[in-house]
PDB file of C-alpha atoms in Angstrom:
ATOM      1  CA  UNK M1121     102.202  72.801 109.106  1.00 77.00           C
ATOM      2  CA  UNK M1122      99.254  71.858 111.694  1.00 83.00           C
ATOM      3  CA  UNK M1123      96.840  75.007 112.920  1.00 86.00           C
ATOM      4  CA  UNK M1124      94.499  74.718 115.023  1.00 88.00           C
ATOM      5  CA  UNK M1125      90.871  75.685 114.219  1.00 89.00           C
ATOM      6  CA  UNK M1126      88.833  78.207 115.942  1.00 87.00           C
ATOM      7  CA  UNK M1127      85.248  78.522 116.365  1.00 85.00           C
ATOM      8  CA  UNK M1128      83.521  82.469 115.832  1.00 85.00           C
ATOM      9  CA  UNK M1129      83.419  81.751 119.994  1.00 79.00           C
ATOM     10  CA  UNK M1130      87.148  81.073 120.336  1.00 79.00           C
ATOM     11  CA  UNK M1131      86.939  77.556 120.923  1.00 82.00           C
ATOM     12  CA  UNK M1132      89.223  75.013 119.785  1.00 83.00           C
ATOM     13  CA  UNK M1133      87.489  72.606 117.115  1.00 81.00           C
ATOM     14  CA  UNK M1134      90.197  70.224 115.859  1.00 85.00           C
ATOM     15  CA  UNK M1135      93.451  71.460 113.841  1.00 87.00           C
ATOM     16  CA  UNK M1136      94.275  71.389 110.245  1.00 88.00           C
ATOM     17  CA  UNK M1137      97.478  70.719 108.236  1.00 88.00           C
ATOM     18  CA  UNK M1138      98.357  73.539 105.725  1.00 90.00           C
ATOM     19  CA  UNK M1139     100.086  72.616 102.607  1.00 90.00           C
ATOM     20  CA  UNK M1140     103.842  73.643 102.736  1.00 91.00           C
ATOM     21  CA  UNK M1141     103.613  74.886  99.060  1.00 91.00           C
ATOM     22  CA  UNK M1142     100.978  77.630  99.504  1.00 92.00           C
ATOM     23  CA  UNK M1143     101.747  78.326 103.428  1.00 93.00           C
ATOM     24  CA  UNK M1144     105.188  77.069 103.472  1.00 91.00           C
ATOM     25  CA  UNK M1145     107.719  79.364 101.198  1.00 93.00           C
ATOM     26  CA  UNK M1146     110.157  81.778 102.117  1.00 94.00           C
ATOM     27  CA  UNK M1147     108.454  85.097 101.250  1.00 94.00           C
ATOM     28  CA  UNK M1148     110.438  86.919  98.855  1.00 95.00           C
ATOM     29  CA  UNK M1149     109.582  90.757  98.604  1.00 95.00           C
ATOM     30  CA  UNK M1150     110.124  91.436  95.150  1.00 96.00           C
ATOM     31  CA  UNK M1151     107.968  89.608  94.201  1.00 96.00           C
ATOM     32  CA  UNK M1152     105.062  90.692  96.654  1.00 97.00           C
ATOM     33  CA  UNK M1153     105.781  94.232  95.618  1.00 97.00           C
ATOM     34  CA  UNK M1154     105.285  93.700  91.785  1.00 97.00           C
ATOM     35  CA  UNK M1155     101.849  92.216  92.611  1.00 97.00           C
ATOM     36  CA  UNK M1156     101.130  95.118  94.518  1.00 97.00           C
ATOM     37  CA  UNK M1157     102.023  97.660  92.059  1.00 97.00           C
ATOM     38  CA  UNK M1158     100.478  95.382  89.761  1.00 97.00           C
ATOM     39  CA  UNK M1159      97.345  95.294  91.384  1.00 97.00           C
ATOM     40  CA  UNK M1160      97.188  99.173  92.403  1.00 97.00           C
ATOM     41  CA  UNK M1161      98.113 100.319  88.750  1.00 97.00           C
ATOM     42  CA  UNK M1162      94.692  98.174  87.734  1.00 95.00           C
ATOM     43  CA  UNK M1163      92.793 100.307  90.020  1.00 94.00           C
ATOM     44  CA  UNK M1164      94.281 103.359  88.783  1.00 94.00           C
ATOM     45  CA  UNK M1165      91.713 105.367  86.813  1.00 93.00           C
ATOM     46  CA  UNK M1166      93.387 107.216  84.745  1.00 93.00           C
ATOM     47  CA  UNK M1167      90.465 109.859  84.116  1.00 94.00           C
ATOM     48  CA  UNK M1168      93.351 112.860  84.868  1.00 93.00           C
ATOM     49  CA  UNK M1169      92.627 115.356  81.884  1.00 94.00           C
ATOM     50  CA  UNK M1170      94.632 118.550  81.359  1.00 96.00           C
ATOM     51  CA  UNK M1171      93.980 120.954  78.450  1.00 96.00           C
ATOM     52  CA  UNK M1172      96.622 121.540  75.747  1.00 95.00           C
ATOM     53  CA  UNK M1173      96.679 124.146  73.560  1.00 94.00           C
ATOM     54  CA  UNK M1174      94.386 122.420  71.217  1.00 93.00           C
ATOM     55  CA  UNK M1175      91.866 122.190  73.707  1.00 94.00           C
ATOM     56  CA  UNK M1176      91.494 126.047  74.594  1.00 94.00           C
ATOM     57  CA  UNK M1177      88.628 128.264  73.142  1.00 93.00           C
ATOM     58  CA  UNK M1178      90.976 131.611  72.571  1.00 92.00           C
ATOM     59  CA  UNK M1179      91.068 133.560  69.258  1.00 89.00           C
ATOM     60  CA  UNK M1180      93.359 132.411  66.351  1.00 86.00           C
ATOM     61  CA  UNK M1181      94.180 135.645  65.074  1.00 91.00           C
ATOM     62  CA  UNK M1182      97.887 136.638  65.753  1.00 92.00           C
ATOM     63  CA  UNK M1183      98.267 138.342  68.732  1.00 92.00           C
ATOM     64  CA  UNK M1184     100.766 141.408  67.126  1.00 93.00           C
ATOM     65  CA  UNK M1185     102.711 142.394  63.800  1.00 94.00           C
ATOM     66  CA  UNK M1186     105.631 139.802  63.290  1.00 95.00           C
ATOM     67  CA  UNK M1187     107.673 143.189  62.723  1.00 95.00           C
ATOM     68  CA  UNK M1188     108.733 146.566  64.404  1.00 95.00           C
ATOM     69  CA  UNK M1189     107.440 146.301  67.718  1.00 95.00           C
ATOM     70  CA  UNK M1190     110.194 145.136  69.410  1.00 96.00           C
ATOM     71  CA  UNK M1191     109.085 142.151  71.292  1.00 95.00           C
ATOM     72  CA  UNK M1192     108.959 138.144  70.605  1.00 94.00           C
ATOM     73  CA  UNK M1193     107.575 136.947  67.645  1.00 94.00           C
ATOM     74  CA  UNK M1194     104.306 135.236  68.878  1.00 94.00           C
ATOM     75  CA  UNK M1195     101.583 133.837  67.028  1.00 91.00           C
ATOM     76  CA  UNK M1196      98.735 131.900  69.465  1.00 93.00           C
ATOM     77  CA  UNK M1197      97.897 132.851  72.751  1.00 94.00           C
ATOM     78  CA  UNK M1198      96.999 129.464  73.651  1.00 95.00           C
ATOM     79  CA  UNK M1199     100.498 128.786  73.870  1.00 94.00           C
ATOM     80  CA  UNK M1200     101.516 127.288  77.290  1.00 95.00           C
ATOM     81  CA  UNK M1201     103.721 130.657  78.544  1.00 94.00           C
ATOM     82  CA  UNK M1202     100.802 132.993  78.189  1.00 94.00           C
ATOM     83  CA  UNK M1203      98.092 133.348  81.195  1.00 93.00           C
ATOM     84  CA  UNK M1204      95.135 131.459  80.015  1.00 93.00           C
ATOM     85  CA  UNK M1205      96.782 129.041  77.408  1.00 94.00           C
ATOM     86  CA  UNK M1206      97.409 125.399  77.452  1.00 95.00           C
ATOM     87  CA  UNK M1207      99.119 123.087  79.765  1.00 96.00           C
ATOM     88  CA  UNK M1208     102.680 122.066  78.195  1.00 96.00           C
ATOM     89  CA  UNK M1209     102.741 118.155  78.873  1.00 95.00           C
ATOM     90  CA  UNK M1210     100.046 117.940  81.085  1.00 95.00           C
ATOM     91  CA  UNK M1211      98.428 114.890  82.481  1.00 95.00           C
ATOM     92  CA  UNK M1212      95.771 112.740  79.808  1.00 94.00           C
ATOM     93  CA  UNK M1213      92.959 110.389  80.054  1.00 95.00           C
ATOM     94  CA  UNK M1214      94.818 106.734  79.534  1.00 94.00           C
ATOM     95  CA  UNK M1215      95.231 103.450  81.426  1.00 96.00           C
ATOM     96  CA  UNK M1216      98.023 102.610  83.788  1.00 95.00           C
ATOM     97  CA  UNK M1217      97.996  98.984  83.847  1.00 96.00           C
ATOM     98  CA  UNK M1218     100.437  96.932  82.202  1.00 96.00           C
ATOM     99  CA  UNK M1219     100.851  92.980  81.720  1.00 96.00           C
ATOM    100  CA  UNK M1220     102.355  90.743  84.781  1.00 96.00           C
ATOM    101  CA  UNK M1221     102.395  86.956  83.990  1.00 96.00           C
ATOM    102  CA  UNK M1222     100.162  84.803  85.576  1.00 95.00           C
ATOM    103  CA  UNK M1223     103.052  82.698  86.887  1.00 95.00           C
ATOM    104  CA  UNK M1224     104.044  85.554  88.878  1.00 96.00           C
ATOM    105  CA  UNK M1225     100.386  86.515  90.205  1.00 96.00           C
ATOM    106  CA  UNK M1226     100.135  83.066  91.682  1.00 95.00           C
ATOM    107  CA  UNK M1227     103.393  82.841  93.013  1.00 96.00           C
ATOM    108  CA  UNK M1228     102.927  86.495  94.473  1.00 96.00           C
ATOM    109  CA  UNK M1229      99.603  84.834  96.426  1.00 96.00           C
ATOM    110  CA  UNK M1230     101.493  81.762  97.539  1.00 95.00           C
ATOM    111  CA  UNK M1231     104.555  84.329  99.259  1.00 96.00           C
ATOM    112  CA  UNK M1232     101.767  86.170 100.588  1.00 96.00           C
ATOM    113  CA  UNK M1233      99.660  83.334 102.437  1.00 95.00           C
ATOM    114  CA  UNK M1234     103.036  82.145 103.405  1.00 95.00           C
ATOM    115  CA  UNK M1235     104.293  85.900 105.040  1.00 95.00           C
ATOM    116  CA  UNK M1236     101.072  85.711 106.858  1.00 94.00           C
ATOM    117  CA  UNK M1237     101.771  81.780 107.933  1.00 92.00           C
ATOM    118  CA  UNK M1238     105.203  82.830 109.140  1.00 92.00           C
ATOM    119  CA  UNK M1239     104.246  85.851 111.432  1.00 92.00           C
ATOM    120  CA  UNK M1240     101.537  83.696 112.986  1.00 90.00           C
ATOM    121  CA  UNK M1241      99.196  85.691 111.370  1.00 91.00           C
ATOM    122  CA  UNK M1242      96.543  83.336 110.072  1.00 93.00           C
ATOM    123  CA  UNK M1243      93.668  82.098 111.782  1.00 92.00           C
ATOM    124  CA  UNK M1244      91.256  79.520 110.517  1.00 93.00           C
ATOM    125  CA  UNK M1245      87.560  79.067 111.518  1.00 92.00           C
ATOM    126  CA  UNK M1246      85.403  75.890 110.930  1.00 90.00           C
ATOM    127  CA  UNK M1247      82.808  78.368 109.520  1.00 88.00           C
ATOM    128  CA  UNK M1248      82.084  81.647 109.129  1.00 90.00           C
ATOM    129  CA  UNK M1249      77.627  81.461 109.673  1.00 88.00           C
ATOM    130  CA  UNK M1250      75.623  84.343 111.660  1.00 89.00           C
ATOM    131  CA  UNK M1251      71.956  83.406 112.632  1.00 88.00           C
ATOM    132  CA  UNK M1252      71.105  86.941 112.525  1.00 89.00           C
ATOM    133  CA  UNK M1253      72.786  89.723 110.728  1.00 90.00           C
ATOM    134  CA  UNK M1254      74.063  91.381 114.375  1.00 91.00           C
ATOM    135  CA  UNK M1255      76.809  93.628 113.983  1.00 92.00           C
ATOM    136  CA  UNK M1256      77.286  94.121 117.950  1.00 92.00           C
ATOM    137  CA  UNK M1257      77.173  89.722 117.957  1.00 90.00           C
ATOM    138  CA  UNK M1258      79.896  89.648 115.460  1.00 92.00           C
ATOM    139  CA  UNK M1259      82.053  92.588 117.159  1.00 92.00           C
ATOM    140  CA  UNK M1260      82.232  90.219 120.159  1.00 90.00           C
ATOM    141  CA  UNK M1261      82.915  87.205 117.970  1.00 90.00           C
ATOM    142  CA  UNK M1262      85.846  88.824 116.360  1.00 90.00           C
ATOM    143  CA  UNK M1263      87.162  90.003 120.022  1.00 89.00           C
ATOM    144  CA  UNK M1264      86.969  86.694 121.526  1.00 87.00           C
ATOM    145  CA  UNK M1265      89.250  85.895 118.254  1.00 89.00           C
ATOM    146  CA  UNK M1266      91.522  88.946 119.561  1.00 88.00           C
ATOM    147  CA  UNK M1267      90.921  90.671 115.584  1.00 89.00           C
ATOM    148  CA  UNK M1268      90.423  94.280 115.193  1.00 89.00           C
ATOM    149  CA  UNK M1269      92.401  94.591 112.402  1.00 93.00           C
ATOM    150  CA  UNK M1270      91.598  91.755 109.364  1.00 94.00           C
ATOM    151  CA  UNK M1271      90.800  90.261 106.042  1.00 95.00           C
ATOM    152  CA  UNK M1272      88.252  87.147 106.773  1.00 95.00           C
ATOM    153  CA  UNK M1273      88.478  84.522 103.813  1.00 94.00           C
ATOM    154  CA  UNK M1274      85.150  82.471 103.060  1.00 92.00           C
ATOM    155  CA  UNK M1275      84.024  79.681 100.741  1.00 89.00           C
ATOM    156  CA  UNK M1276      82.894  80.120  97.278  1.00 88.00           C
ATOM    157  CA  UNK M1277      79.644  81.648  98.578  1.00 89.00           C
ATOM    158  CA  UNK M1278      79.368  83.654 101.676  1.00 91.00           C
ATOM    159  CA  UNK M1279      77.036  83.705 104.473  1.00 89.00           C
ATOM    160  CA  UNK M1280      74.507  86.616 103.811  1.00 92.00           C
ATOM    161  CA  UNK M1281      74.017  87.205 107.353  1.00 92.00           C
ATOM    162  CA  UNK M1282      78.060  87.339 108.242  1.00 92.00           C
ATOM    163  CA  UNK M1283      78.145  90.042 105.019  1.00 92.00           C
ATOM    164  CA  UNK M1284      76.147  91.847 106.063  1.00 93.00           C
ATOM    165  CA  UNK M1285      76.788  92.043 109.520  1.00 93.00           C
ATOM    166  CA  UNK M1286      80.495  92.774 108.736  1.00 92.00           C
ATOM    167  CA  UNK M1287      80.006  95.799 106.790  1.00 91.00           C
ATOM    168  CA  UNK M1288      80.414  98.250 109.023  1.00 88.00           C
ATOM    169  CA  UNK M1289      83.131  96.953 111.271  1.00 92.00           C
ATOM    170  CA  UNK M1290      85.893  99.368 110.666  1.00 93.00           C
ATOM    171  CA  UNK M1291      89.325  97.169 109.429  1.00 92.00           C
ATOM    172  CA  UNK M1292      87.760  93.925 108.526  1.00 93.00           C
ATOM    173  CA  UNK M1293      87.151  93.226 105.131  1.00 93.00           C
ATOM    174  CA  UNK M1294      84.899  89.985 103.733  1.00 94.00           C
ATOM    175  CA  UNK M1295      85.784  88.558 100.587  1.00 94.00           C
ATOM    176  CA  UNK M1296      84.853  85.131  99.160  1.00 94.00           C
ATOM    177  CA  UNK M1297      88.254  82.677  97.995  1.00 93.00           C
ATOM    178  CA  UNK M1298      87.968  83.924  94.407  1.00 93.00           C
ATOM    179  CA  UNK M1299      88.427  87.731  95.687  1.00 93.00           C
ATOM    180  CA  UNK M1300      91.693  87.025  97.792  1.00 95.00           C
ATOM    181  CA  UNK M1301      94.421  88.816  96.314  1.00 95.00           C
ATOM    182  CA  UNK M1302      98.115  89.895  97.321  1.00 96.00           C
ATOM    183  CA  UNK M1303      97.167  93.610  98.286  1.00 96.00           C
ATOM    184  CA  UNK M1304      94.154  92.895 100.794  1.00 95.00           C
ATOM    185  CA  UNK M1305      96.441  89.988 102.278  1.00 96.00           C
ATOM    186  CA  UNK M1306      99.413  92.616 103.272  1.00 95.00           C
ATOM    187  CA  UNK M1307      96.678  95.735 104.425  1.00 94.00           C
ATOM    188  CA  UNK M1308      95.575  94.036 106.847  1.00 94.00           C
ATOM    189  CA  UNK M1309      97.251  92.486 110.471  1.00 93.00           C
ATOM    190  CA  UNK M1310      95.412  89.128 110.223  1.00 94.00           C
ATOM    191  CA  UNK M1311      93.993  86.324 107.770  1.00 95.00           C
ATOM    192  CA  UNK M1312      90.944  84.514 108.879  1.00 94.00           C
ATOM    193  CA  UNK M1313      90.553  81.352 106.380  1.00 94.00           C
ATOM    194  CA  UNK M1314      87.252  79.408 106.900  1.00 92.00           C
ATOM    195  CA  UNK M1315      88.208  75.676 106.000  1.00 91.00           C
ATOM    196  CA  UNK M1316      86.023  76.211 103.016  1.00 92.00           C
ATOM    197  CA  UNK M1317      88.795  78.989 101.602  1.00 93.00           C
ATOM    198  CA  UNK M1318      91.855  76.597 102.649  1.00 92.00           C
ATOM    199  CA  UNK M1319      90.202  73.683 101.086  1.00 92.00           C
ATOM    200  CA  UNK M1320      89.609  75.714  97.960  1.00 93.00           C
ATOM    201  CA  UNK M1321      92.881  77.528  97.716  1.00 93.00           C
ATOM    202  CA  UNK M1322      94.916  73.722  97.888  1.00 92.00           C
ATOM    203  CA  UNK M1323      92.396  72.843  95.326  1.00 91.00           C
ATOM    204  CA  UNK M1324      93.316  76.017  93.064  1.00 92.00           C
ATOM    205  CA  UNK M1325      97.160  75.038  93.804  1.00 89.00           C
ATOM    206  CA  UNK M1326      97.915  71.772  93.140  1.00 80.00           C
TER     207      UNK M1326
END
């Protein structure tokens, strides 16, 4: 699969031919949506806390005689029907991730880059560099490149000055290759791979 490759001005400056293993599969959905959940039940925190009825500060004494007065026999108010008591089964401080194999991580990124290859949704750019850290100079960049809405892919170290200018462009998110991941690939409309990232990620695959 031959793409052309774009300056940051949105010139032409030669093509590329992407691998048909990483950019080339059928995308299967499954297996994109276990990633995801995969991925979002990581980032979960977990830090919901309810109190039981072992957590509330209420007497211990028995509320009334067992006998004679004609109601329920109760013994704690902290028990979850009374006003005041303990949650029955409430939420609790725990971790909501759970194991995915690494096979299936990698294959998840592969149908990914390759949903994005099939829309026509990737571009790649010869480098992503900024001589100054100009947000306004990389807004225009990024419109001449027709992206409002993207996740921009550099090498293994990114240019401080493109970082930095990026940061507070609404919808585009910077991540060097190591940080690509399934989620960020699908939340946003385009992928913008510097040759750097495509270089690395055949590297990573083969």
């Amino acid at each position: 699969m031959d793409i052309t490759i774009k300056t940051l001005a949105g010139k032409d400056a030669g093509k590329v031919a992407l691998s048909q293993e990483i950019f080339g599969l059928e995308p299967r959905e499954d297996i994109l949506q276990r990633v995801v959940r995969w991925q979002l039940a990581k980032k979960q925190q977990g830090t919901h806390q309810a109190k039981g009825r072992a957590d509330i500060a209420r007497t211990g004494a028995k509320m009334y005689k067992q006998k004679g007065t004609g109601r329920a026999r109760h013994s704690s108010a902290r028990a979850p029907q009374f006003r005041g008591g303990g949650k029955a089964h409430g939420p609790i401080t725990r971790s909501h991730e759970f194991d995915l194999p690494k096979k299936v991580r990698a294959l998840g990124l592969r149908h990914a880059l390759s949903a994005k290859a099939q829309s026509a949704s990737i571009i790649i750019v010869d480098e992503l560099k900024l001589e100054e850290a100009k947000t306004k100079a990389l807004v225009s960049s990024l419109k001449s490149l027709g992206l409002t809405n993207a996740l921009v892919i550099g090498g293994a170290e990114l240019d401080a000055n493109f970082k930095l200018a990026a940061t507070n462009i609404p919808n585009i998110d910077v991540l060097p290759v190591q940080g690509i991941n399934v989620y960020d690939i699908l939340r946003r409309g385009t992928l913008v791979l510097s040759k750097a990232a495509v270089e690395a990620l055949e590297e990573r695959f083969k």
